[in-house]
Structures are given as structure tokens and as C-alpha cells.
Short mmCIF file of C-alpha atoms and ligand atoms in Angstrom, two decimals:
data_model
loop_
_atom_site.label_atom_id
_atom_site.label_comp_id
_atom_site.label_asym_id
_atom_site.label_seq_id
_atom_site.Cartn_x
_atom_site.Cartn_y
_atom_site.Cartn_z
CA MET A 155 -56.46 -12.56 60.93
CA GLN A 156 -58.43 -11.64 64.10
CA ILE A 157 -61.92 -10.63 63.01
CA ASP A 158 -64.67 -9.71 65.46
CA LEU A 159 -68.07 -9.04 63.95
CA HIS A 160 -70.18 -8.82 67.14
CA THR A 161 -69.43 -6.25 69.86
CA HIS A 162 -71.32 -3.79 72.07
CA SER A 163 -70.67 -0.25 73.31
CA THR A 164 -72.43 2.28 75.54
CA ALA A 165 -74.67 3.01 72.55
CA SER A 166 -76.52 -0.11 73.75
CA ASP A 167 -75.62 -2.26 76.76
CA GLY A 168 -71.82 -2.39 76.56
CA ARG A 169 -69.59 -0.84 79.21
CA LEU A 170 -67.07 0.93 76.92
CA CYS A 171 -67.86 3.86 74.68
CA PRO A 172 -67.32 3.12 70.96
CA SER A 173 -63.83 4.64 70.81
CA GLU A 174 -62.68 2.83 73.98
CA LEU A 175 -64.03 -0.43 72.58
CA VAL A 176 -62.19 -0.04 69.27
CA ALA A 177 -58.94 0.97 71.01
CA ARG A 178 -59.14 -2.03 73.29
CA ALA A 179 -59.84 -4.35 70.36
CA ALA A 180 -56.90 -2.90 68.42
CA ASN A 181 -54.63 -3.51 71.43
CA ALA A 182 -55.87 -7.09 71.59
CA GLY A 183 -54.84 -7.62 67.95
CA VAL A 184 -58.26 -7.34 66.29
CA GLU A 185 -57.79 -6.26 62.66
CA VAL A 186 -61.41 -6.13 61.51
CA ILE A 187 -64.23 -5.10 63.84
CA ALA A 188 -67.97 -4.53 63.59
CA LEU A 189 -69.85 -2.62 66.28
CA THR A 190 -73.23 -4.35 66.62
CA ASP A 191 -75.21 -2.49 69.25
CA HIS A 192 -78.73 -3.65 70.04
CA ASP A 193 -81.39 -1.90 67.95
CA GLY A 194 -79.33 1.18 67.19
CA THR A 195 -76.59 2.70 65.05
CA ASP A 196 -75.65 5.72 67.17
CA GLY A 197 -72.17 4.40 68.00
CA LEU A 198 -71.07 3.68 64.44
CA GLU A 199 -69.58 7.04 63.54
CA GLU A 200 -67.46 7.33 66.69
CA ALA A 201 -66.32 3.71 66.30
CA ARG A 202 -65.41 4.22 62.64
CA ASN A 203 -63.31 7.29 63.45
CA ALA A 204 -61.53 5.44 66.24
CA ALA A 205 -60.91 2.50 63.91
CA ILE A 206 -59.37 4.77 61.26
CA ALA A 207 -57.09 6.23 63.94
CA ALA A 208 -56.06 2.77 65.16
CA GLY A 209 -55.59 1.24 61.69
CA VAL A 210 -58.44 -1.23 62.19
CA HIS A 211 -60.86 -2.11 59.39
CA PHE A 212 -64.35 -1.09 60.49
CA ILE A 213 -67.67 -2.64 59.42
CA ASN A 214 -71.06 -1.07 60.21
CA GLY A 215 -73.09 -3.41 62.38
CA ILE A 216 -76.29 -3.77 64.40
CA GLU A 217 -77.99 -6.51 66.43
CA LEU A 218 -81.74 -6.42 65.86
CA SER A 219 -84.19 -7.91 68.35
CA VAL A 220 -86.69 -10.22 66.64
CA THR A 221 -89.70 -12.19 67.82
CA TRP A 222 -89.87 -15.49 65.96
CA ASN A 223 -92.43 -18.14 66.97
CA LYS A 224 -92.93 -16.33 70.31
CA ARG A 225 -89.20 -16.45 71.06
CA THR A 226 -86.67 -13.66 71.02
CA VAL A 227 -83.85 -14.19 68.54
CA HIS A 228 -81.13 -11.77 67.52
CA ILE A 229 -80.21 -10.93 63.94
CA VAL A 230 -76.93 -9.19 63.30
CA GLY A 231 -76.67 -6.89 60.30
CA LEU A 232 -73.26 -6.20 58.75
CA ASN A 233 -71.92 -3.74 56.20
CA PHE A 234 -75.13 -1.79 55.55
CA ASN A 235 -75.96 1.86 54.96
CA PRO A 236 -77.27 3.21 58.30
CA GLU A 237 -79.11 6.03 56.51
CA TYR A 238 -81.55 3.61 54.79
CA GLU A 239 -84.95 5.00 55.77
CA PRO A 240 -86.84 1.71 56.46
CA LEU A 241 -84.00 0.61 58.75
CA LYS A 242 -84.12 3.92 60.60
CA ALA A 243 -87.91 3.62 60.99
CA GLY A 244 -87.53 0.03 62.22
CA ILE A 245 -84.98 1.13 64.81
CA ARG A 246 -87.34 3.86 66.02
CA ALA A 247 -90.13 1.30 66.49
CA LEU A 248 -87.81 -1.03 68.42
CA GLN A 249 -86.67 1.85 70.62
CA ASP A 250 -90.30 2.77 71.32
CA PHE A 251 -90.97 -0.79 72.39
CA ARG A 252 -87.88 -0.72 74.61
CA GLU A 253 -89.24 2.39 76.34
CA THR A 254 -92.67 0.80 76.92
CA ARG A 255 -91.05 -2.43 78.08
CA ALA A 256 -88.72 -0.59 80.48
CA ARG A 257 -91.75 1.00 82.17
CA GLU A 258 -93.36 -2.43 82.44
CA ILE A 259 -90.22 -4.04 83.82
CA ALA A 260 -90.01 -1.30 86.43
CA SER A 261 -93.65 -1.68 87.41
CA LYS A 262 -93.24 -5.45 87.77
CA LEU A 263 -90.14 -4.98 89.92
CA ASP A 264 -92.11 -2.43 91.93
CA GLN A 265 -94.82 -5.04 92.55
CA ALA A 266 -92.06 -7.34 93.78
CA GLY A 267 -90.98 -4.67 96.26
CA ILE A 268 -88.08 -3.20 94.28
CA LYS A 269 -88.66 0.53 93.98
CA GLY A 270 -87.19 3.10 91.58
CA ALA A 271 -85.99 0.63 88.96
CA TYR A 272 -86.79 2.80 85.91
CA GLU A 273 -84.75 5.75 87.14
CA GLY A 274 -82.17 3.33 88.53
CA ALA A 275 -81.69 1.57 85.19
CA GLN A 276 -81.50 4.88 83.36
CA ARG A 277 -78.52 5.89 85.45
CA PHE A 278 -76.60 3.04 83.81
CA CYS A 279 -77.79 3.80 80.29
CA GLY A 280 -75.58 6.06 78.19
CA GLY A 281 -77.68 6.07 75.03
CA LYS A 282 -81.27 5.66 73.90
CA MET A 283 -81.35 1.93 74.22
CA LEU A 284 -82.62 0.99 77.64
CA GLY A 285 -82.22 -2.74 78.07
CA ARG A 286 -82.23 -5.51 80.61
CA MET A 287 -78.49 -5.09 81.19
CA HIS A 288 -79.15 -1.61 82.60
CA PHE A 289 -81.76 -3.08 84.94
CA ALA A 290 -79.21 -5.75 85.85
CA ASN A 291 -76.68 -3.06 86.79
CA PHE A 292 -79.30 -1.32 88.90
CA LEU A 293 -80.29 -4.57 90.66
CA ILE A 294 -76.64 -5.34 91.46
CA ASP A 295 -75.97 -1.80 92.62
CA ALA A 296 -79.06 -1.91 94.86
CA GLY A 297 -77.85 -5.17 96.42
CA HIS A 298 -80.48 -7.53 94.95
CA ALA A 299 -77.95 -9.70 93.09
CA LYS A 300 -74.21 -10.18 93.21
CA ASN A 301 -73.47 -10.27 89.48
CA VAL A 302 -75.00 -10.18 86.00
CA ARG A 303 -75.32 -13.94 85.71
CA ASN A 304 -77.15 -13.99 89.00
CA VAL A 305 -79.57 -11.30 87.83
CA PHE A 306 -80.46 -13.30 84.71
CA LYS A 307 -81.17 -16.33 86.91
CA HIS A 308 -83.41 -14.64 89.45
CA PHE A 309 -84.84 -11.57 87.70
CA LEU A 310 -85.95 -10.32 84.26
CA VAL A 311 -86.44 -13.83 82.84
CA ASN A 312 -89.49 -16.08 82.49
CA ASN A 313 -91.41 -16.57 85.75
CA LYS A 314 -89.15 -14.19 87.70
CA PRO A 315 -89.72 -10.63 88.93
CA GLY A 316 -89.39 -8.02 86.19
CA HIS A 317 -90.06 -10.37 83.29
CA VAL A 318 -91.82 -8.83 80.29
CA THR A 319 -92.51 -10.73 77.08
CA GLY A 320 -90.78 -9.45 73.95
CA ASP A 321 -92.72 -7.91 71.08
CA TRP A 322 -89.86 -7.15 68.72
CA ALA A 323 -89.51 -6.96 64.92
CA THR A 324 -90.61 -9.82 62.70
CA LEU A 325 -87.83 -11.92 61.17
CA GLU A 326 -88.92 -10.80 57.72
CA ASP A 327 -88.83 -7.09 58.59
CA ALA A 328 -85.47 -7.26 60.37
CA VAL A 329 -83.78 -9.12 57.51
CA SER A 330 -85.33 -6.83 54.89
CA TRP A 331 -84.17 -3.67 56.71
CA ILE A 332 -80.61 -5.02 56.64
CA THR A 333 -80.58 -6.37 53.09
CA GLY A 334 -82.48 -3.32 51.80
CA ALA A 335 -79.68 -1.21 53.28
CA GLY A 336 -77.15 -3.24 51.27
CA GLY A 337 -76.03 -5.37 54.21
CA VAL A 338 -75.77 -9.02 55.15
CA ALA A 339 -78.10 -10.57 57.76
CA VAL A 340 -76.61 -13.05 60.23
CA ILE A 341 -78.30 -15.27 62.84
CA ALA A 342 -76.57 -14.27 66.09
CA HIS A 343 -75.31 -16.84 68.65
CA PRO A 344 -77.65 -19.64 67.43
CA ALA A 345 -76.77 -21.98 70.29
CA ARG A 346 -78.03 -19.49 72.87
CA TYR A 347 -81.69 -20.04 72.01
CA LYS A 348 -81.73 -23.60 73.32
CA LEU A 349 -83.76 -24.73 70.30
CA THR A 350 -84.05 -28.38 69.37
CA ARG A 351 -82.21 -29.32 66.19
CA THR A 352 -85.53 -29.37 64.30
CA LYS A 353 -86.57 -25.92 65.55
CA LEU A 354 -83.17 -24.41 64.83
CA ARG A 355 -83.31 -25.75 61.28
CA LYS A 356 -86.81 -24.27 60.95
CA LEU A 357 -85.42 -20.90 62.06
CA ILE A 358 -82.63 -21.20 59.48
CA LYS A 359 -85.10 -22.09 56.73
CA ASP A 360 -87.40 -19.19 57.61
CA PHE A 361 -84.37 -16.89 57.75
CA ILE A 362 -83.12 -17.96 54.31
CA ALA A 363 -86.63 -17.64 52.86
CA VAL A 364 -86.64 -13.91 53.71
CA GLY A 365 -83.11 -13.22 52.45
CA GLY A 366 -80.77 -14.15 55.32
CA GLN A 367 -77.29 -15.22 54.25
CA ALA A 368 -75.12 -16.03 57.27
CA ILE A 369 -74.94 -17.58 60.73
CA GLU A 370 -72.52 -17.06 63.62
CA VAL A 371 -70.43 -20.18 63.83
CA VAL A 372 -67.72 -18.85 66.12
CA SER A 373 -69.23 -16.90 69.02
CA GLY A 374 -68.19 -15.92 72.52
CA SER A 375 -71.20 -17.86 73.71
CA HIS A 376 -70.42 -21.10 71.79
CA ASP A 377 -68.32 -23.98 73.06
CA ILE A 378 -66.30 -26.19 70.70
CA ASN A 379 -69.17 -28.61 70.09
CA GLU A 380 -71.64 -25.83 69.40
CA THR A 381 -69.16 -24.31 66.94
CA LYS A 382 -68.93 -27.65 65.09
CA THR A 383 -72.70 -28.06 65.05
CA MET A 384 -73.22 -24.56 63.65
CA ALA A 385 -70.49 -25.10 61.03
CA ASN A 386 -72.41 -28.18 59.89
CA HIS A 387 -75.69 -26.26 59.71
CA ALA A 388 -73.91 -23.53 57.71
CA SER A 389 -72.64 -26.15 55.23
CA ASP A 390 -75.99 -27.92 54.99
CA PHE A 391 -77.83 -24.69 54.20
CA ASP A 392 -75.07 -23.05 52.17
CA LEU A 393 -74.86 -20.13 54.60
CA TYR A 394 -71.84 -17.91 55.11
CA ALA A 395 -70.19 -18.22 58.54
CA SER A 396 -69.55 -15.30 60.88
CA ALA A 397 -67.40 -14.89 63.98
CA GLY A 398 -68.05 -12.50 66.85
CA SER A 399 -67.20 -12.33 70.53
CA ASP A 400 -70.41 -10.55 71.71
CA PHE A 401 -68.10 -8.54 73.94
CA HIS A 402 -69.93 -6.27 76.41
CA ASP A 403 -67.67 -5.51 79.35
CA PRO A 404 -63.98 -5.89 80.28
CA ASP A 405 -65.12 -7.21 83.67
CA PHE A 406 -66.96 -10.20 82.16
CA PRO A 407 -64.19 -12.79 82.28
CA TRP A 408 -65.97 -15.22 79.94
CA ILE A 409 -65.67 -13.05 76.81
CA LYS A 410 -62.41 -11.44 75.72
CA LEU A 411 -61.66 -9.38 72.63
CA GLY A 412 -59.21 -10.79 70.09
CA LYS A 413 -59.23 -14.31 71.54
CA MET A 414 -61.56 -16.23 69.26
CA PRO A 415 -60.73 -19.51 67.55
CA PRO A 416 -60.62 -19.55 63.73
CA LEU A 417 -63.65 -20.62 61.69
CA PRO A 418 -63.70 -24.37 60.98
CA ARG A 419 -62.04 -25.01 57.60
CA GLN A 420 -65.24 -26.08 55.89
CA CYS A 421 -66.79 -22.61 56.44
CA ARG A 422 -67.19 -19.83 53.88
CA PRO A 423 -66.36 -16.65 55.82
CA VAL A 424 -69.05 -13.97 55.71
CA TRP A 425 -66.32 -11.33 55.33
CA ASP A 426 -65.61 -12.69 51.82
CA LEU A 427 -68.73 -10.69 50.94
CA PHE A 428 -67.28 -7.33 51.95
CA LEU A 429 -63.50 -7.39 52.64
P1 LIG B 796 -82.59 -6.96 76.09
O1 LIG B 796 -82.25 -6.95 74.62
O2 LIG B 796 -82.72 -5.59 76.67
O3 LIG B 796 -83.71 -7.88 76.43
O4 LIG B 796 -81.30 -7.54 76.83
C1 LIG B 796 -80.62 -8.66 76.36
C2 LIG B 796 -79.20 -8.55 76.85
O5 LIG B 796 -79.13 -8.93 78.20
C3 LIG B 796 -78.24 -9.47 76.13
O6 LIG B 796 -77.77 -8.87 74.95
C4 LIG B 796 -77.14 -9.57 77.14
O7 LIG B 796 -76.36 -8.41 77.09
C5 LIG B 796 -77.91 -9.56 78.44
N1 LIG B 796 -78.16 -10.93 78.93
C6 LIG B 796 -79.26 -11.68 78.73
N2 LIG B 796 -79.15 -12.88 79.35
C7 LIG B 796 -77.93 -12.88 79.95
C8 LIG B 796 -77.20 -13.81 80.75
N3 LIG B 796 -77.71 -15.00 81.08
N4 LIG B 796 -75.98 -13.45 81.17
C9 LIG B 796 -75.46 -12.25 80.87
N5 LIG B 796 -76.10 -11.33 80.13
C10 LIG B 796 -77.30 -11.63 79.67
MN1 LIG B 797 -76.43 -7.16 75.24
MN1 LIG B 798 -77.63 -11.19 71.37
MN1 LIG B 799 -74.81 -9.14 71.24
#
């Protein structure tokens, strides 16, 4: 079965609107999909309706931004009630921070001689969630970089123009908003954080201590070795394993919908909890 539990739409920094995303996934053979937009649930209803129309099983999802030990990590929530009030309040706080941060990013780019970035980024933002990807689109459009990868090498990251430090949710709050809403919390793309083995295991322990249950083992941003490593961590800590492409854009050749390898055999699939 093709299952994709990590995708983005225009409700955050994806290129396709929720219904286009679901239709494209259905065409690619995806049978179960979660929409996991950054810090928001606005796309869920449209995606669910499109999934019903396409005969795809739909799971509510979100990808929450978290600051853990001064680093940004992402926690995916799956199969929760989006009307849960503490989750909604948490999302509002994250969106407020995104707004403040966007102003700061723009003022830092301005200091570096790049004018009009706030308005420029907003032109690429369909929803409420203004993120670095929208600034990336602006920077490319304005001729400062040739592609997204290039932007995240030369701008918006540590020691580069437009970098602003994250001040996101705590790990404890993010996990409790998800579990309080009846959902499952998942550590997103664990290999992306470039943590040492010891630090990653500390993150996993802290995550479990506050009620986290799963980790992405198969991810669009993991290679085969990283997948094996994460499967071993999942076994060691008795975590459920998730699989998600982290699809954003049909023009990003490195992540395709419906093309993920299966979970390693040792894994307990996270979807056993809700399918
Ligand atoms: P934000 O949550 O607004 O800080 O933006 C984070 C998003 O930027 C990620 O979810 C990706 O969509 C994008 N991003 C960050 N780093 C990279 C990268 N190296 N290549 C491509 N996209 C990236
Ligand atoms: Mn993104
Ligand atoms: Mn992420
Ligand atoms: Mn993502």
C-alpha cells in the first residue's frame, strides 16, 4: 500500500492547493494521505473532500515548528481533532511568531540591500502561514538566487542575510496539543537535523517523556542508510514508524509523490494506530 503521511499545500509552503495535491497523489497511486502543513490546519477540509472524491483515505495532519535545545525541529501530528482549543491557540501563537519573524527577515534582507522582501514574499503566500519558502520564491523571482536549494545555502540560514533565530513552540507543548486532540505525535525527518547520535537519542527520550509515539523512518529527505538508522532507533525506543515524502512542489525533482520505499520489516507502522 502507498501511504504518504507528510505533504504540504498552499495552506503552508507547498505549491499545489489541497485538492490539486490530493488529486496528484491519487494519480500517483497513493492510497492513504495526510496533509501536514506547517503550523496550520486550514487546508484539511478541502483536502478531505478531494480525498473522498478520489477514493483516497485521508488523515488529518500538521507539522508543528518546535524549538528544542535552541534548535528547530519539526513534529508531525496525525489523526487529531483540529477543533481542539489548545491546539488552535498554539497554532495562533505560532502564526503570530511567523508574522513577527517575517518582518524581521525582511528588515535583515533590507539591510543587505534587498528591498521589498515582505511584500515580495507575501505575493507567493496563499494562506496565513508566511514562511522561508515564500521568501525563497521572492529571492529567486528577484534574481538573487537560481533555485530553492541555492537560496537555503546563501540566504535565510545561519550567518547569511535574512537569518532570524526560531522561537517556536516547546516540545512539550507541541506534543501535548497533538495528543490532547486525540492524535499521534511523530518526529519529522530526524536525519535532517544533523544531530549526533547522542543528541538525536536525547531528542527521542525527551519526546517520549512528553507523550510522543512515533518517528519518521521513511522520508523524502532520508537516504537508505538514514532509513536503516531511524528504523533501529524506532526499535530501540519502541516507537511506531511513519513514512512521508515531505512533498512541496511538482518542480522539486528530489521528492515525488507515491514513490517511497516500504518501511523496513522490523518497523511497527504508525498507521496501525488509526487505519
Ligand atoms: P520555515 O518553517 O518558514 O522556517 O521554513 C522551513 C521550510 O523551508 C521547510 O519546510 C522547507 O520547505 C524549506 N527549506 C528549508 N531548508 C531547505 C533546503 N535546504 N532546501 C529546500 N527547502 C528548504
Ligand atoms: Mn516546508
Ligand atoms: Mn519539516
Ligand atoms: Mn514538511
